[in-house]
């Protein structure tokens, strides 16, 4: 039997893990920090991919990344506007924006449901063949996404320790405190959601250039996948500084990709992949709870009930 | 410092739950005044505080703080100059953030420039926070990197007090802030409160259910019932008042005995 993990599987898991880790980082901001379930993630991911693809097609693969982030910020702003200024409940605001984005995405792609980028330069094709080293040839894609994730990770962990970042974290942590300490929670939610959606859209744009195509259904289920990565990351890293948590989220995302790759390797049919994803998410989310439970059962079995023990003692004497 | 001019507030108007929480309440506090407020549950004490902090806008009347009309100011703008402590020690601090980060947020009130948004906590500030924490005498100055969620209720309330007064507020609102603490910790937090207020001459309003505190702390005592201030005493007259006199006043104005064990049993 051949090894379960070949180098190429490891490689693509790392590449995809890094790309998708940006969405997980976005959910880290909205879900973990702001305590808001942002369900516009699916649509925003496709939006980033669509905008990125169109700008790439016109010959600006680098500009595409920034354009996608700009589009993500707009989408995040609308979600935030609905919930902070229009009184729409946060989950509903995400669903509404997500629904609207479907049409926007189709329109961005020129009223077609997919776009391919095989004929034009991408950030990956531009970096190809820069050196003769075979090592670079096989790893350049990973190096590019790793560099992007590093930059984003460093900026994010720096940002979350600035006063604006602290205020955003406090907004999700204790609403009473925030209101009593001159922080405008509405502004903080807006900034947080804009930042989160910028990352989601950036991830979409990179994925579009990576697989050289964009499809209207690309983002479906993205929120589940990102949530799985986020929770795997939080489970393996636990408590710690913001930088540590950010690293955990990226690791979680890569680990998730490994699990998916493993599932594919074990001949799970491609159609069943969404089911596998859902199961991984369910397991990842319930894992911390089950761990605590098992700790309790272990404690109980190691320290048998005092009543029973005393009862036995009475009988024997 | 604080002028409340015939303020009224009705909750759920036009429904069966209609409740006139504040009815033409007027109150004026001079600079450095420290007034205690007593009254049974539902008398409007917390509603009065919430009207001052801006949790809701009042239906009629004016609220003037430090010469500035804040009746229609937004809550987060007002809180720049208002310190507010709740009964629940968990409300005043962010549990998943460190002591240092919580204090940095409180300190944010001092800065008016927008540049401050992207600044981080400086070594200078850390030193300053450490100094202030050491005044609490709770050993918190050595735990600045720990999340606040690990602290006890008393420690959290002391920290909240420190944060609320880090930038001297125009008015400090204390909503039974020691009621949820054990007696020893409550005494400690209360002593600290008195010390900070006296040192910096902070204008203060304090809700209490403890009749002894109501008379011994500060320079004025107010009694509220059903959205009105029914009794008001200060100066010499207040010094002569005993707890029994105050309970008698309560019976006269409210028309019933105080039936709260906490009030009757406290000395």
XYZ file of C-alpha atoms in Angstrom:
584
model
C 0.000 0.000 0.000
C 1.349 3.367 -0.932
C 1.855 5.990 1.726
C -1.349 7.757 2.618
C 0.310 11.144 2.314
C 2.311 11.799 -0.782
C 4.303 14.998 -1.066
C 1.886 16.468 -3.565
C -1.044 15.924 -1.222
C 0.862 17.575 1.594
C 1.700 20.429 -0.705
C -1.793 21.109 -1.955
C -3.194 20.792 1.577
C -0.730 23.450 2.751
C -1.499 25.723 -0.195
C -5.258 25.457 0.161
C -4.955 25.601 3.939
C -3.149 28.928 3.739
C -5.589 30.355 1.188
C -8.670 29.334 3.160
C -7.068 30.385 6.442
C -7.870 33.980 5.474
C -11.586 33.159 5.643
C -10.996 31.450 8.978
C -9.232 34.630 10.165
C -12.244 36.628 8.971
C -14.518 34.453 11.091
C -12.035 34.816 13.923
C -12.789 38.552 13.826
C -16.554 38.334 13.343
C -17.425 35.115 15.182
C -14.829 34.815 17.961
C -14.074 38.448 18.662
C -17.252 40.343 17.789
C -19.533 37.427 18.648
C -21.502 37.878 15.417
C -22.309 34.982 13.077
C -21.651 36.645 9.725
C -23.536 34.501 7.212
C -22.623 36.727 4.280
C -19.254 34.926 4.211
C -20.305 32.540 1.396
C -21.399 35.323 -0.920
C -18.504 37.572 0.004
C -16.004 34.837 -0.830
C -17.505 34.478 -4.302
C -17.628 38.268 -4.622
C -13.898 38.466 -3.926
C -13.237 35.718 -6.434
C -15.439 37.332 -9.099
C -14.015 40.835 -8.691
C -10.494 39.422 -8.508
C -11.045 37.333 -11.632
C -12.387 40.233 -13.675
C -9.509 42.542 -12.707
C -7.023 39.726 -13.358
C -8.578 39.214 -16.786
C -7.948 42.841 -17.579
C -4.267 42.237 -16.840
C -3.751 43.384 -13.251
C -3.349 40.315 -11.038
C -1.927 42.296 -8.081
C -4.481 45.066 -8.284
C -7.074 42.268 -8.331
C -6.256 41.380 -4.727
C -6.810 44.956 -3.533
C -9.938 45.370 -5.655
C -11.351 42.202 -4.105
C -10.586 43.516 -0.624
C -12.322 46.783 -1.503
C -15.381 44.866 -2.661
C -15.294 42.836 0.555
C -15.176 46.017 2.624
C -18.277 47.312 0.810
C -20.109 44.050 1.438
C -19.084 44.076 5.108
C -20.165 47.671 5.432
C -23.645 46.867 4.107
C -23.997 43.924 6.513
C -22.872 46.172 9.368
C -25.099 49.033 8.246
C -28.157 46.769 8.235
C -27.529 45.573 11.768
C -26.266 48.765 13.382
C -28.392 51.437 11.718
C -31.466 49.610 10.404
C -32.200 47.322 13.338
C -31.887 44.081 11.344
C -30.823 41.159 13.574
C -27.217 40.219 12.806
C -27.856 36.709 11.431
C -30.611 38.013 9.201
C -28.411 40.873 7.964
C -25.831 38.310 6.815
C -28.446 36.170 5.068
C -29.951 39.188 3.297
C -26.581 40.392 2.036
C -25.635 36.855 1.034
C -28.786 36.540 -1.061
C -28.248 39.904 -2.703
C -24.619 39.121 -3.450
C -25.612 36.196 -5.695
C -26.990 38.611 -8.266
C -24.113 41.023 -7.754
C -21.604 38.227 -8.330
C -23.304 37.091 -11.533
C -23.330 40.694 -12.711
C -19.646 41.172 -11.868
C -18.794 38.140 -13.984
C -20.642 39.698 -16.913
C -23.897 37.804 -16.315
C -22.244 34.462 -16.658
C -21.969 31.800 -13.991
C -18.261 31.227 -14.466
C -15.079 32.869 -15.687
C -11.780 31.197 -16.483
C -8.331 32.721 -16.221
C -6.324 30.218 -18.261
C -5.308 32.758 -20.850
C -4.020 35.515 -18.570
C -1.318 36.174 -16.022
C -1.971 35.456 -12.377
C 0.226 36.141 -9.357
C 1.173 32.475 -9.554
C 2.021 32.366 -13.267
C 4.096 35.532 -12.885
C 6.184 33.909 -10.138
C 6.693 30.666 -12.031
C 10.103 29.774 -13.473
C 11.890 32.656 -11.756
C 14.770 30.401 -10.725
C 16.067 27.156 -12.117
C 15.898 25.325 -8.786
C 13.464 22.374 -8.968
C 12.617 22.944 -5.328
C 11.308 26.419 -6.121
C 9.385 24.995 -9.059
C 7.350 22.740 -6.856
C 6.935 25.083 -3.876
C 6.509 28.568 -5.391
C 2.724 28.523 -5.023
C 2.986 27.699 -1.366
C 5.623 30.404 -0.860
C 3.321 33.041 -2.359
C 0.294 32.162 -0.261
C 2.459 31.734 2.829
C 3.891 35.224 2.307
C 0.414 36.704 1.982
C -0.836 34.873 5.076
C 2.233 35.975 7.039
C 1.698 39.615 6.127
C -2.024 39.461 6.929
C -1.396 37.546 10.169
C 1.171 40.043 11.387
C -0.983 43.041 10.480
C -4.013 41.452 12.128
C -2.284 40.611 15.398
C -0.746 44.082 15.469
C -4.128 45.673 14.750
C -5.930 43.718 17.466
C -3.543 45.184 20.041
C -4.009 48.781 19.007
C -6.627 50.768 20.846
C -9.059 50.383 17.970
C -8.460 46.629 18.083
C -8.886 46.561 21.853
C -12.155 48.456 21.489
C -13.395 45.957 18.892
C -12.476 43.065 21.182
C -14.215 44.700 24.135
C -17.354 45.235 22.024
C -17.716 41.489 21.555
C -16.634 40.697 25.092
C -18.774 42.902 27.325
C -21.455 45.134 25.927
C -22.187 46.831 29.256
C -18.580 47.806 29.735
C -18.303 49.181 26.239
C -21.342 51.383 26.650
C -20.000 52.732 29.923
C -16.562 53.509 28.548
C -17.064 55.914 25.658
C -16.601 53.326 22.919
C -19.180 53.476 20.143
C -20.152 49.812 19.679
C -21.870 50.496 16.346
C -18.669 51.921 14.886
C -16.631 49.010 16.226
C -18.985 46.433 14.705
C -18.756 48.250 11.381
C -14.955 48.352 11.409
C -14.750 44.709 12.484
C -17.113 43.437 9.799
C -15.393 45.495 7.083
C -12.026 44.026 8.066
C -13.420 40.495 8.242
C -15.090 40.688 4.847
C -11.981 42.205 3.274
C -10.092 39.065 4.327
C -12.850 36.775 3.060
C -12.850 38.478 -0.334
C -9.043 38.438 -0.507
C -9.126 34.705 0.089
C -11.652 34.328 -2.738
C -9.492 36.354 -5.109
C -6.379 34.280 -4.349
C -8.295 31.031 -4.786
C -9.622 32.267 -8.134
C -6.098 32.912 -9.400
C -4.846 29.662 -7.862
C -7.378 27.460 -9.669
C -7.596 29.819 -12.642
C -11.350 29.964 -12.607
C -14.269 31.457 -10.778
C -17.646 29.853 -10.360
C -20.828 31.312 -8.917
C -21.160 28.410 -6.464
C -17.571 28.613 -5.278
C -18.473 30.054 -1.888
C -21.219 27.598 -0.980
C -20.518 26.102 2.434
C -17.526 28.380 2.997
C -18.798 29.549 6.365
C -18.941 25.947 7.608
C -15.445 25.155 6.392
C -13.985 28.317 7.881
C -15.762 27.673 11.152
C -14.281 24.170 11.265
C -10.778 25.574 10.681
C -11.306 28.245 13.306
C -12.495 25.789 15.926
C -9.781 23.236 15.162
C -7.287 26.083 15.564
C -8.779 27.276 18.838
C -8.824 23.713 20.136
C -5.167 23.028 19.401
C -3.814 26.402 20.543
C -6.163 27.239 23.384
C -5.660 30.468 25.280
C -2.919 32.924 24.591
C -1.962 36.171 22.941
C -3.593 37.402 19.765
C -0.571 36.372 17.684
C -0.769 32.865 19.092
C -4.461 32.665 18.284
C -3.902 33.901 14.722
C -1.220 31.235 14.206
C -3.637 28.673 15.635
C -6.316 29.617 13.122
C -3.874 29.226 10.194
C -2.702 25.855 11.536
C -6.322 24.796 12.024
C -7.079 25.636 8.431
C -4.124 23.569 7.158
C -5.088 20.691 9.437
C -8.622 20.786 8.089
C -7.280 20.485 4.551
C -5.204 17.472 5.612
C -8.285 15.789 6.989
C -10.174 16.440 3.758
C -7.216 15.179 1.714
C -7.106 12.079 3.877
C -10.811 11.513 3.331
C -10.338 11.789 -0.442
C -7.389 9.449 -0.241
C -9.550 6.867 1.486
C -11.696 6.807 -1.643
C -14.520 8.939 -0.340
C -16.338 10.007 -3.533
C -16.062 13.690 -4.384
C -19.838 14.138 -4.155
C -19.693 13.147 -0.488
C -17.169 15.839 0.342
C -19.725 18.291 1.705
C -21.038 15.597 4.039
C -17.491 14.878 5.176
C -16.975 18.610 5.781
C -20.146 18.833 7.825
C -19.059 15.839 9.896
C -15.612 17.317 10.488
C -17.211 20.570 11.632
C -19.581 18.750 13.970
C -16.711 16.736 15.445
C -14.421 19.757 15.741
C -17.067 21.833 17.484
C -18.111 19.098 19.885
C -14.540 18.026 20.631
C -13.795 20.523 23.458
C -17.105 19.642 25.094
C -16.514 15.897 24.821
C -13.007 16.324 26.176
C -14.370 17.938 29.305
C -16.998 15.209 29.619
C -14.430 12.454 29.310
C -12.350 14.178 31.971
C -15.344 14.040 34.275
C -15.955 10.330 33.608
C -12.289 9.587 34.138
C -12.323 11.439 37.459
C -15.368 9.511 38.536
C -13.965 6.129 37.612
C -10.657 6.871 39.382
C -12.402 8.076 42.539
C -15.236 5.612 43.094
C -18.160 7.020 45.047
C -17.460 7.507 48.731
C -20.896 6.218 49.632
C -20.308 2.912 47.928
C -16.915 2.484 49.557
C -18.196 3.159 53.055
C -21.150 0.903 52.453
C -18.829 -1.953 51.501
C -16.679 -1.300 54.532
C -19.688 -1.607 56.828
C -20.737 -4.868 55.271
C -17.308 -6.497 55.526
C -16.857 -5.645 59.207
C -22.164 70.206 38.256
C -25.254 68.110 37.534
C -28.667 69.661 37.014
C -31.659 67.436 36.351
C -34.656 69.573 35.494
C -38.143 67.997 35.685
C -37.194 64.808 33.899
C -39.896 62.259 33.101
C -39.750 58.860 31.460
C -42.543 56.422 30.717
C -41.761 52.900 29.561
C -44.102 51.059 27.184
C -46.513 53.987 26.835
C -50.001 53.073 25.713
C -49.750 49.410 26.682
C -50.863 47.470 29.740
C -47.247 47.482 30.865
C -47.104 51.273 30.899
C -44.839 52.376 33.725
C -44.000 55.916 34.647
C -40.463 55.279 35.895
C -39.480 58.918 36.411
C -42.036 61.623 37.117
C -40.875 65.238 37.035
C -37.649 64.479 38.861
C -35.495 67.522 39.608
C -32.135 67.409 41.278
C -29.140 69.660 41.430
C -25.678 68.619 42.565
C -22.919 71.140 43.223
C -19.260 70.452 42.467
C -17.946 67.813 44.853
C -21.373 66.834 46.158
C -21.697 63.206 47.162
C -25.334 62.147 47.425
C -26.641 58.748 48.459
C -29.990 57.512 47.157
C -32.252 55.051 48.979
C -35.557 53.578 47.922
C -37.272 50.239 47.434
C -37.041 48.206 44.251
C -38.722 49.855 41.305
C -38.490 53.328 42.834
C -36.628 54.661 39.798
C -33.077 54.834 41.138
C -31.450 52.853 38.350
C -33.729 54.502 35.794
C -32.446 57.864 36.985
C -28.878 56.643 36.459
C -29.712 55.294 33.036
C -31.263 58.633 32.115
C -28.018 60.352 33.080
C -25.791 57.862 31.193
C -28.068 57.953 28.157
C -29.271 54.335 27.891
C -32.498 55.967 26.741
C -33.626 59.499 26.013
C -36.003 61.083 28.515
C -39.543 62.044 27.453
C -39.316 65.520 28.903
C -36.998 67.684 30.956
C -33.327 68.584 30.688
C -30.125 67.030 31.941
C -27.184 69.411 32.250
C -23.762 68.138 33.211
C -20.901 70.553 33.832
C -22.836 73.364 32.165
C -23.404 71.302 29.036
C -26.878 70.180 27.982
C -26.540 66.429 27.422
C -30.235 65.555 27.185
C -29.880 64.360 23.593
C -26.216 63.394 23.616
C -25.418 59.850 22.541
C -24.498 57.378 25.215
C -20.897 56.826 24.157
C -20.256 60.574 23.954
C -21.581 61.124 27.452
C -19.610 58.263 28.922
C -16.417 60.204 28.206
C -17.222 62.267 31.303
C -19.392 59.865 33.308
C -18.064 57.011 35.444
C -20.599 54.243 35.993
C -20.307 51.218 38.296
C -22.956 48.499 38.294
C -24.054 46.175 41.057
C -22.906 43.197 39.006
C -19.082 43.149 39.167
C -19.016 41.286 35.834
C -20.501 44.210 33.938
C -17.638 46.644 34.267
C -14.760 44.751 32.675
C -14.097 42.601 29.604
C -13.399 39.067 30.922
C -11.329 37.739 28.031
C -8.981 40.696 27.931
C -6.055 41.225 30.270
C -6.049 43.677 33.171
C -3.649 45.842 31.218
C -5.869 45.880 28.120
C -8.934 46.730 30.169
C -7.126 49.653 31.758
C -5.883 50.822 28.380
C -9.487 50.971 27.189
C -10.477 53.059 30.187
C -7.542 55.337 29.522
C -8.741 55.773 25.943
C -11.305 58.219 27.265
C -8.565 60.688 27.998
C -7.356 60.926 24.439
C -9.203 63.163 22.070
C -7.023 62.700 19.003
C -7.879 60.140 16.358
C -4.254 59.017 16.119
C -4.759 57.254 19.417
C -6.806 54.657 17.552
C -3.711 53.027 16.128
C -1.466 53.431 19.118
C -0.501 50.554 21.349
C -0.086 50.519 25.104
C 3.203 52.267 25.823
C 5.718 51.274 28.490
C 4.984 54.566 30.178
C 1.325 53.766 30.446
C 2.040 50.261 31.682
C 4.084 51.769 34.491
C 1.261 54.138 35.307
C -1.295 51.308 35.351
C 0.964 49.262 37.611
C 1.270 52.164 40.016
C -2.485 52.623 40.210
C -3.098 48.900 40.653
C -0.666 48.770 43.541
C -2.876 51.307 45.354
C -5.583 48.643 45.487
C -3.309 46.469 47.572
C -4.709 43.301 45.986
C -1.559 42.101 44.226
C -3.094 42.867 40.841
C -0.018 44.802 39.714
C 1.779 41.473 39.241
C -1.058 39.937 37.240
C -1.412 42.563 34.532
C -1.085 40.032 31.708
C -3.847 37.808 33.058
C -7.389 37.886 31.715
C -9.793 39.728 33.981
C -12.108 36.706 33.993
C -9.730 35.037 36.446
C -10.218 37.720 39.101
C -12.719 37.497 41.942
C -15.809 39.676 41.991
C -14.277 42.048 44.535
C -11.080 42.392 42.535
C -13.070 43.040 39.391
C -15.180 45.689 41.089
C -12.074 47.401 42.501
C -10.549 47.342 39.021
C -13.752 48.773 37.547
C -13.645 51.576 40.100
C -10.075 52.308 39.156
C -10.997 52.318 35.470
C -14.036 54.552 35.978
C -11.944 57.134 37.796
C -8.684 56.777 35.875
C -9.640 59.841 33.906
C -11.433 61.959 36.519
C -15.112 61.922 35.503
C -17.432 64.891 35.909
C -19.775 62.618 37.778
C -19.424 59.136 39.223
C -22.550 56.959 39.365
C -22.392 54.058 41.801
C -25.323 51.684 41.438
C -25.080 49.552 44.612
C -21.582 48.693 43.563
C -20.704 46.812 46.754
C -23.981 44.928 47.201
C -22.818 41.739 45.462
C -19.535 41.495 47.396
C -18.803 39.735 50.680
C -18.744 42.099 53.712
C -14.948 42.337 54.025
C -14.421 42.996 50.310
C -17.363 45.389 50.251
C -15.754 47.413 53.043
C -12.482 47.496 51.191
C -14.044 48.626 47.916
C -16.129 51.190 49.762
C -13.114 52.606 51.600
C -11.322 52.859 48.285
C -14.323 54.607 46.752
C -14.408 57.161 49.570
C -10.688 57.747 49.282
C -10.722 58.344 45.525
C -13.785 60.585 45.714
C -12.319 62.665 48.541
C -8.866 62.964 46.992
C -10.141 64.240 43.677
C -13.306 65.947 44.835
C -15.468 63.930 42.425
C -19.187 64.664 42.242
C -20.946 61.412 42.999
C -24.352 59.769 43.135
C -24.618 56.445 44.942
C -27.536 54.061 45.206
C -27.491 51.975 48.366
C -29.832 49.726 50.301
C -27.727 50.101 53.400
C -29.264 52.762 55.648
C -26.064 53.166 57.587
C -24.120 53.941 54.422
C -26.902 56.214 53.231
C -26.307 58.492 56.182
C -22.609 58.079 56.839
C -21.287 58.501 53.304
C -21.277 61.763 51.430
C -23.045 64.997 52.298
C -26.591 64.482 51.041
C -29.238 61.767 51.175
C -32.148 61.361 48.767
C -35.091 59.008 49.017
C -36.946 57.892 45.905
C -40.306 56.231 45.479
C -42.449 55.581 42.431
C -40.436 57.842 40.175
C -40.286 60.785 42.580
C -37.685 62.116 44.965
C -39.793 62.035 48.120
C -37.296 63.095 50.762
C -34.099 65.063 50.672
C -31.781 65.880 53.539
C -28.355 67.501 53.828
C -26.125 69.522 56.131
C -26.789 69.806 59.873
C -30.211 68.246 59.625
C -28.662 65.135 58.084
C -26.030 64.846 60.785
C -28.748 64.646 63.428
C -30.688 61.982 61.554
C -30.475 58.394 62.859
C -31.176 55.247 60.911
C -34.506 54.936 62.718
C -35.403 58.483 61.705
C -34.631 57.587 58.117
C -36.771 54.450 58.318
C -39.544 56.583 59.826
C -39.243 59.026 56.933
C -39.514 56.103 54.582
C -42.728 54.960 56.289
C -44.196 58.460 56.089
C -43.321 59.135 52.466
C -43.709 55.730 50.947
C -46.578 54.710 53.170
C -45.250 51.277 53.992
C -42.523 49.659 56.050
C -39.247 48.803 54.448
C -39.509 45.094 54.022
C -36.090 44.298 52.731
C -34.017 42.124 55.090
C -30.833 43.544 53.744
C -31.890 47.042 54.749
C -33.240 46.115 58.167
C -30.393 43.862 59.179
C -27.544 46.048 58.045
C -26.085 48.253 60.690
